Amino acid sequence: MVRQCAVLRPSINVSSSYAEQPKYKCPRCKTQTCSLPCYKRHQQRASCNGQRNPAEFVKKSQWATPDGIDRDYNYLKSVERNIERADDSLKPLLSNKQSKNSRQLHQSESKLYRYLQQNNITILRAPLGMSKSKANKTRVAQSGKVFWTVAWIDSTGNTFIDEDCPEAIKLADLHVSATKKRTRNARPRPSADADELTPKRVRLEEPSEQQQHASDNSVAASTSTISAKSVDDETQSDKPQPGSTKGATAHFYLLRPGGSDVKVLIPLQAHQDLTAALRGHTVQEFPSIYALPYASEVLPAEFILEETFLAKHKPGAGDEEAAEQTDMPVFKSEPTAEQILEMLRRDVRTT
């Protein structure tokens, strides 16, 4: 006996469908139909959407069957399509935000480039990921002013990186500000144990006449002791501490980038602003300025002036041709192998 279509019943006056063998099965309710019109009629009658129920119970024996694999594949593809659809809807929003950020970054970089080009300042970019590249926060503010990141180094080799050095401030004032920031950052915080040991409430009692007389004498003696101690402290504080320039005139020197064991210094004037001090010079990512109590004539052996260094190491013909070029790039993103090796050594020392 030929199986008949489950949708077309004898009540329906379609005699031609009685002999049709079912070819299709509804994914949701498994109703068999012989054609697309029959399937559409089934959906209308049974209010069936024809979509497979992903939460339907499936026997273990049906997992590794073609129907089971097809069911899992279609479910995973539907999840993938939903994710892609969500990504497509978010792309316009993200692209607008990223384009705005990239536009602002491009404007800031272009302003910084013009500033460097106008003042003939060359920046040697360190490779990405290096400590000096991460520490560089040189930027152009919304007001148009350039804020430099400057590494201040004292005679003992201690380094303090100041990320907010305005371009138009004198070196002496910038050094004083950096020293205050360094002192403020190094100031120890009061511990919780000290707060617990401090009495919260002191009971006051009326002293007797003898106690009052004895306390007056002790107060007078302690006052004289404190005054003498304060005088000693003032005299001690007036003495310059090791590595500091207090009590002595600070001489500023710009560190010339290079892989030499001897530090090559460029003398700077304390009354110069930061832009004037850097004009015509080259820095490694950001300027490193030494604040030393030594004049250029009496520098220690570990330092050497740039003019003395250049006299001993005369530049070649290629360097002279490069120096004659007026439109040389302000940013140099490809350092030499020696410069990379020197930066790696510095990173190892700092870590």
Short mmCIF file of C-alpha atoms in Angstrom, two decimals:
data_model
loop_
_atom_site.label_atom_id
_atom_site.label_comp_id
_atom_site.label_asym_id
_atom_site.label_seq_id
_atom_site.Cartn_x
_atom_site.Cartn_y
_atom_site.Cartn_z
CA MET A 1 0.00 0.00 0.00
CA VAL A 2 1.32 3.41 -0.94
CA ARG A 3 1.73 5.82 1.99
CA GLN A 4 -0.42 8.90 1.67
CA CYS A 5 0.40 12.47 2.56
CA ALA A 6 -0.42 13.18 6.20
CA VAL A 7 -1.70 16.66 5.38
CA LEU A 8 -4.14 15.95 2.60
CA ARG A 9 -7.07 14.07 4.11
CA PRO A 10 -10.14 12.67 2.32
CA SER A 11 -12.09 15.70 3.56
CA ILE A 12 -10.02 17.86 1.20
CA ASN A 13 -11.15 17.64 -2.39
CA VAL A 14 -7.68 17.08 -3.87
CA SER A 15 -7.82 13.56 -5.22
CA SER A 16 -4.53 13.85 -7.06
CA SER A 17 -2.55 14.04 -3.77
CA TYR A 18 -3.85 10.75 -2.44
CA ALA A 19 -1.36 8.75 -4.41
CA GLU A 20 1.61 11.03 -3.65
CA GLN A 21 4.30 9.51 -1.44
CA PRO A 22 5.58 11.80 1.42
CA LYS A 23 8.94 13.34 0.57
CA TYR A 24 9.48 15.97 3.27
CA LYS A 25 9.44 16.02 7.06
CA CYS A 26 8.80 19.06 9.24
CA PRO A 27 11.97 19.81 11.28
CA ARG A 28 9.94 20.68 14.36
CA CYS A 29 7.02 18.23 14.62
CA LYS A 30 8.24 15.58 12.14
CA THR A 31 5.02 15.73 10.10
CA GLN A 32 5.53 14.23 6.63
CA THR A 33 4.41 16.11 3.52
CA CYS A 34 4.61 15.46 -0.19
CA SER A 35 5.18 18.96 -1.53
CA LEU A 36 5.78 22.57 -0.61
CA PRO A 37 2.06 23.52 -0.79
CA CYS A 38 1.30 20.67 1.59
CA TYR A 39 4.03 21.88 3.97
CA LYS A 40 2.66 25.44 3.89
CA ARG A 41 -0.84 24.13 4.56
CA HIS A 42 0.53 22.11 7.49
CA GLN A 43 2.10 25.23 9.00
CA GLN A 44 -1.18 27.11 8.78
CA ARG A 45 -3.23 24.32 10.32
CA ALA A 46 -0.90 23.36 13.15
CA SER A 47 0.54 26.87 13.76
CA CYS A 48 4.00 25.35 13.32
CA ASN A 49 6.94 27.60 12.56
CA GLY A 50 8.97 24.74 11.10
CA GLN A 51 12.10 25.54 13.14
CA ARG A 52 13.93 22.77 14.95
CA ASN A 53 13.71 22.98 18.75
CA PRO A 54 17.32 23.07 20.08
CA ALA A 55 16.13 22.05 23.56
CA GLU A 56 14.41 18.91 22.33
CA PHE A 57 15.46 15.71 24.06
CA VAL A 58 17.57 13.47 21.83
CA LYS A 59 18.34 9.88 22.67
CA LYS A 60 21.98 8.85 22.91
CA SER A 61 21.52 6.40 20.07
CA GLN A 62 20.59 9.31 17.76
CA TRP A 63 23.70 11.41 18.45
CA ALA A 64 25.98 9.84 15.84
CA THR A 65 23.33 9.69 13.12
CA PRO A 66 23.10 11.93 10.05
CA ASP A 67 20.09 13.67 11.54
CA GLY A 68 21.90 14.25 14.83
CA ILE A 69 24.99 15.64 13.14
CA ASP A 70 22.85 17.83 10.90
CA ARG A 71 20.94 19.10 13.94
CA ASP A 72 24.13 20.03 15.81
CA TYR A 73 25.68 21.62 12.74
CA ASN A 74 22.65 23.80 12.07
CA TYR A 75 22.51 24.87 15.71
CA LEU A 76 26.18 25.90 15.74
CA LYS A 77 25.77 27.75 12.45
CA SER A 78 22.80 29.67 13.85
CA VAL A 79 24.86 30.72 16.87
CA GLU A 80 27.69 31.81 14.56
CA ARG A 81 25.28 33.83 12.40
CA ASN A 82 23.86 35.58 15.47
CA ILE A 83 27.37 36.54 16.60
CA GLU A 84 28.26 37.83 13.14
CA ARG A 85 25.03 39.79 13.01
CA ALA A 86 25.82 41.39 16.36
CA ASP A 87 29.34 42.24 15.18
CA ASP A 88 27.97 43.81 12.01
CA SER A 89 25.62 45.98 14.03
CA LEU A 90 28.46 47.15 16.31
CA LYS A 91 30.97 47.86 13.54
CA PRO A 92 29.52 51.28 12.60
CA LEU A 93 29.57 52.42 16.23
CA LEU A 94 33.12 51.18 16.83
CA SER A 95 34.39 52.54 13.54
CA ASN A 96 33.03 56.00 14.34
CA LYS A 97 34.67 55.96 17.79
CA GLN A 98 37.97 54.61 16.47
CA SER A 99 38.02 57.10 13.63
CA LYS A 100 37.45 59.91 16.13
CA ASN A 101 40.29 58.68 18.37
CA SER A 102 42.61 58.14 15.43
CA ARG A 103 41.74 61.59 14.12
CA GLN A 104 42.57 63.16 17.49
CA LEU A 105 45.81 61.15 17.71
CA HIS A 106 46.76 62.17 14.18
CA GLN A 107 46.09 65.82 14.96
CA SER A 108 48.20 65.62 18.14
CA GLU A 109 51.05 63.89 16.29
CA SER A 110 50.92 66.43 13.48
CA LYS A 111 51.07 69.33 15.95
CA LEU A 112 54.03 67.74 17.72
CA TYR A 113 55.72 67.11 14.37
CA ARG A 114 55.32 70.76 13.36
CA TYR A 115 56.68 71.89 16.73
CA LEU A 116 59.73 69.64 16.41
CA GLN A 117 60.31 70.69 12.82
CA GLN A 118 60.09 74.39 13.65
CA ASN A 119 62.66 74.03 16.43
CA ASN A 120 64.90 71.52 14.59
CA ILE A 121 64.53 68.88 17.33
CA THR A 122 65.14 65.25 16.36
CA ILE A 123 63.64 62.35 18.32
CA LEU A 124 65.13 58.87 18.00
CA ARG A 125 62.26 56.48 18.62
CA ALA A 126 62.98 53.43 20.76
CA PRO A 127 61.52 50.06 19.68
CA LEU A 128 58.01 49.36 20.93
CA GLY A 129 57.96 47.54 24.25
CA MET A 130 61.18 49.08 25.56
CA SER A 131 60.97 50.78 28.95
CA LYS A 132 61.88 54.19 27.53
CA SER A 133 59.17 53.93 24.88
CA LYS A 134 56.58 53.10 27.56
CA ALA A 135 57.73 55.96 29.80
CA ASN A 136 57.44 58.59 27.07
CA LYS A 137 54.36 60.77 27.69
CA THR A 138 55.38 63.75 25.56
CA ARG A 139 52.19 65.25 24.17
CA VAL A 140 50.43 68.35 22.87
CA ALA A 141 47.65 69.64 25.12
CA GLN A 142 44.34 71.00 23.86
CA SER A 143 45.68 74.50 24.45
CA GLY A 144 48.43 73.81 21.92
CA LYS A 145 51.25 73.74 24.48
CA VAL A 146 53.78 70.92 24.39
CA PHE A 147 54.41 68.99 27.60
CA TRP A 148 57.67 67.07 27.58
CA THR A 149 58.69 63.97 29.48
CA VAL A 150 62.11 64.71 30.97
CA ALA A 151 64.46 62.40 32.87
CA TRP A 152 66.32 64.38 35.55
CA ILE A 153 69.58 62.75 36.67
CA ASP A 154 71.71 63.91 39.62
CA SER A 155 75.40 63.40 40.34
CA THR A 156 74.78 60.06 42.07
CA GLY A 157 72.98 58.65 39.02
CA ASN A 158 69.50 58.74 40.54
CA THR A 159 66.87 59.37 37.88
CA PHE A 160 63.45 60.97 38.24
CA ILE A 161 61.10 61.07 35.24
CA ASP A 162 58.80 64.09 35.14
CA GLU A 163 55.95 63.70 32.65
CA ASP A 164 54.65 67.29 32.84
CA CYS A 165 57.39 69.70 31.75
CA PRO A 166 55.94 72.69 29.83
CA GLU A 167 57.92 73.83 26.83
CA ALA A 168 58.12 77.51 27.85
CA ILE A 169 59.39 77.10 31.45
CA LYS A 170 63.02 77.71 32.38
CA LEU A 171 65.23 74.74 33.16
CA ALA A 172 65.96 75.98 36.69
CA ASP A 173 62.24 76.22 37.50
CA LEU A 174 61.55 72.82 35.95
CA HIS A 175 64.32 71.27 38.04
CA VAL A 176 62.95 72.82 41.24
CA SER A 177 59.47 71.51 40.41
CA ALA A 178 60.83 68.03 39.65
CA THR A 179 62.78 68.01 42.93
CA LYS A 180 59.61 68.86 44.87
CA LYS A 181 57.68 66.10 43.12
CA ARG A 182 60.46 63.64 43.83
CA THR A 183 60.53 64.60 47.53
CA ARG A 184 56.75 64.38 47.75
CA ASN A 185 56.70 60.92 46.17
CA ALA A 186 59.50 59.67 48.43
CA ARG A 187 57.88 60.96 51.64
CA PRO A 188 56.90 57.98 53.85
CA ARG A 189 53.26 57.60 54.76
CA PRO A 190 52.22 57.21 58.42
CA SER A 191 51.60 53.58 59.31
CA ALA A 192 48.44 52.25 60.89
CA ASP A 193 50.38 50.99 63.93
CA ALA A 194 51.49 54.51 64.79
CA ASP A 195 47.88 55.70 64.72
CA GLU A 196 46.82 52.90 67.05
CA LEU A 197 49.57 53.74 69.55
CA THR A 198 48.49 57.41 69.71
CA PRO A 199 46.11 57.96 72.66
CA LYS A 200 42.71 59.16 71.51
CA ARG A 201 41.69 60.82 74.79
CA VAL A 202 43.79 62.34 77.60
CA ARG A 203 42.30 63.03 81.02
CA LEU A 204 43.22 66.46 82.37
CA GLU A 205 43.55 67.09 86.12
CA GLU A 206 44.17 70.27 88.10
CA PRO A 207 47.90 70.31 89.04
CA SER A 208 48.98 71.30 92.51
CA GLU A 209 51.21 74.33 93.23
CA GLN A 210 54.39 72.21 93.59
CA GLN A 211 53.62 70.30 90.40
CA GLN A 212 52.95 73.58 88.60
CA HIS A 213 56.30 75.03 89.76
CA ALA A 214 58.18 71.87 88.73
CA SER A 215 56.47 71.79 85.35
CA ASP A 216 57.43 75.44 84.70
CA ASN A 217 61.09 74.62 85.33
CA SER A 218 60.95 71.53 83.09
CA VAL A 219 59.26 73.52 80.31
CA ALA A 220 61.97 76.18 80.47
CA ALA A 221 64.72 73.54 80.32
CA SER A 222 63.07 71.68 77.45
CA THR A 223 62.55 74.93 75.53
CA SER A 224 66.24 75.76 75.71
CA THR A 225 67.11 72.21 74.62
CA ILE A 226 64.69 72.34 71.69
CA SER A 227 65.98 75.73 70.55
CA ALA A 228 69.57 74.48 70.60
CA LYS A 229 68.54 71.35 68.70
CA SER A 230 66.63 73.37 66.11
CA VAL A 231 69.70 75.52 65.49
CA ASP A 232 71.77 72.36 64.95
CA ASP A 233 69.12 70.97 62.60
CA GLU A 234 69.09 74.19 60.58
CA THR A 235 72.85 74.13 60.23
CA GLN A 236 72.72 70.48 59.20
CA SER A 237 69.95 71.15 56.66
CA ASP A 238 71.94 73.98 55.12
CA LYS A 239 74.72 71.54 54.25
CA PRO A 240 74.31 70.03 50.77
CA GLN A 241 73.27 66.40 50.80
CA PRO A 242 75.09 63.85 48.63
CA GLY A 243 73.73 63.90 45.08
CA SER A 244 71.73 67.10 45.58
CA THR A 245 72.41 70.56 44.20
CA LYS A 246 71.03 72.48 47.20
CA GLY A 247 73.42 75.15 48.39
CA ALA A 248 75.32 74.99 45.11
CA THR A 249 74.63 76.27 41.61
CA ALA A 250 73.15 73.52 39.45
CA HIS A 251 74.67 73.11 36.01
CA PHE A 252 72.45 71.45 33.42
CA TYR A 253 73.65 69.15 30.66
CA LEU A 254 71.70 67.34 27.95
CA LEU A 255 72.72 63.71 27.46
CA ARG A 256 73.72 63.05 23.87
CA PRO A 257 72.31 59.70 22.64
CA GLY A 258 74.87 57.12 21.68
CA GLY A 259 76.43 53.83 22.70
CA SER A 260 79.64 55.25 24.18
CA ASP A 261 80.73 54.11 27.64
CA VAL A 262 81.57 57.74 28.48
CA LYS A 263 78.48 59.94 28.82
CA VAL A 264 78.58 62.76 26.27
CA LEU A 265 77.02 65.94 27.69
CA ILE A 266 75.80 69.12 26.00
CA PRO A 267 75.95 72.21 28.27
CA LEU A 268 72.65 74.04 28.78
CA GLN A 269 71.82 77.40 30.35
CA ALA A 270 69.63 77.48 33.45
CA HIS A 271 67.73 80.56 32.23
CA GLN A 272 66.78 78.85 28.95
CA ASP A 273 63.31 77.47 28.49
CA LEU A 274 62.96 73.83 27.53
CA THR A 275 62.33 74.53 23.85
CA ALA A 276 65.41 76.74 23.54
CA ALA A 277 67.51 74.16 25.40
CA LEU A 278 66.49 71.36 23.01
CA ARG A 279 66.62 73.41 19.82
CA GLY A 280 68.97 71.87 17.27
CA HIS A 281 69.65 68.73 19.34
CA THR A 282 68.77 65.04 19.16
CA VAL A 283 67.18 63.09 22.03
CA GLN A 284 66.51 59.40 22.60
CA GLU A 285 62.69 59.17 22.91
CA PHE A 286 62.68 62.06 25.43
CA PRO A 287 65.43 64.33 26.85
CA SER A 288 67.66 63.18 29.70
CA ILE A 289 69.08 66.19 31.57
CA TYR A 290 71.86 65.99 34.15
CA ALA A 291 71.72 68.46 37.07
CA LEU A 292 75.30 68.50 38.39
CA PRO A 293 77.19 70.73 40.83
CA TYR A 294 80.15 70.77 38.42
CA ALA A 295 80.93 73.39 35.82
CA SER A 296 81.86 72.27 32.32
CA GLU A 297 85.58 72.85 33.06
CA VAL A 298 85.69 70.46 36.05
CA LEU A 299 83.50 67.56 34.95
CA PRO A 300 84.38 64.12 36.38
CA ALA A 301 86.14 61.59 34.18
CA GLU A 302 82.92 59.68 33.47
CA PHE A 303 81.59 62.67 31.52
CA ILE A 304 82.85 64.38 28.38
CA LEU A 305 81.61 67.46 26.56
CA GLU A 306 80.15 67.08 23.10
CA GLU A 307 82.69 69.36 21.44
CA THR A 308 85.55 67.31 22.92
CA PHE A 309 83.88 64.09 21.84
CA LEU A 310 83.35 65.33 18.28
CA ALA A 311 86.95 66.53 18.09
CA LYS A 312 88.14 63.01 18.95
CA HIS A 313 85.58 61.28 16.73
CA LYS A 314 85.30 63.28 13.55
CA PRO A 315 82.14 62.49 11.56
CA GLY A 316 82.50 60.84 8.18
CA ALA A 317 81.43 62.12 4.82
CA GLY A 318 78.04 60.45 5.13
CA ASP A 319 77.37 62.26 8.39
CA GLU A 320 78.32 65.60 6.86
CA GLU A 321 75.94 65.03 3.96
CA ALA A 322 73.16 64.09 6.38
CA ALA A 323 73.84 67.20 8.44
CA GLU A 324 73.57 69.40 5.35
CA GLN A 325 70.07 68.15 4.60
CA THR A 326 67.53 70.65 5.84
CA ASP A 327 64.44 68.48 5.42
CA MET A 328 65.67 65.57 7.50
CA PRO A 329 62.94 63.55 9.24
CA VAL A 330 62.12 64.56 12.78
CA PHE A 331 61.24 61.01 13.86
CA LYS A 332 63.68 58.16 13.29
CA SER A 333 61.94 54.86 13.96
CA GLU A 334 64.74 52.47 12.93
CA PRO A 335 67.64 52.59 15.42
CA THR A 336 70.92 50.90 14.68
CA ALA A 337 72.00 47.59 16.17
CA GLU A 338 74.37 49.35 18.58
CA GLN A 339 71.57 51.62 19.83
CA ILE A 340 69.25 48.65 20.37
CA LEU A 341 71.99 46.83 22.29
CA GLU A 342 72.60 49.88 24.46
CA MET A 343 68.87 50.23 25.21
CA LEU A 344 68.69 46.56 26.17
CA ARG A 345 71.58 47.07 28.57
CA ARG A 346 69.81 50.02 30.18
CA ASP A 347 66.61 48.01 30.55
CA VAL A 348 68.52 45.20 32.25
CA ARG A 349 70.12 47.70 34.65
CA THR A 350 66.79 49.28 35.56
CA THR A 351 65.15 45.90 36.16
#
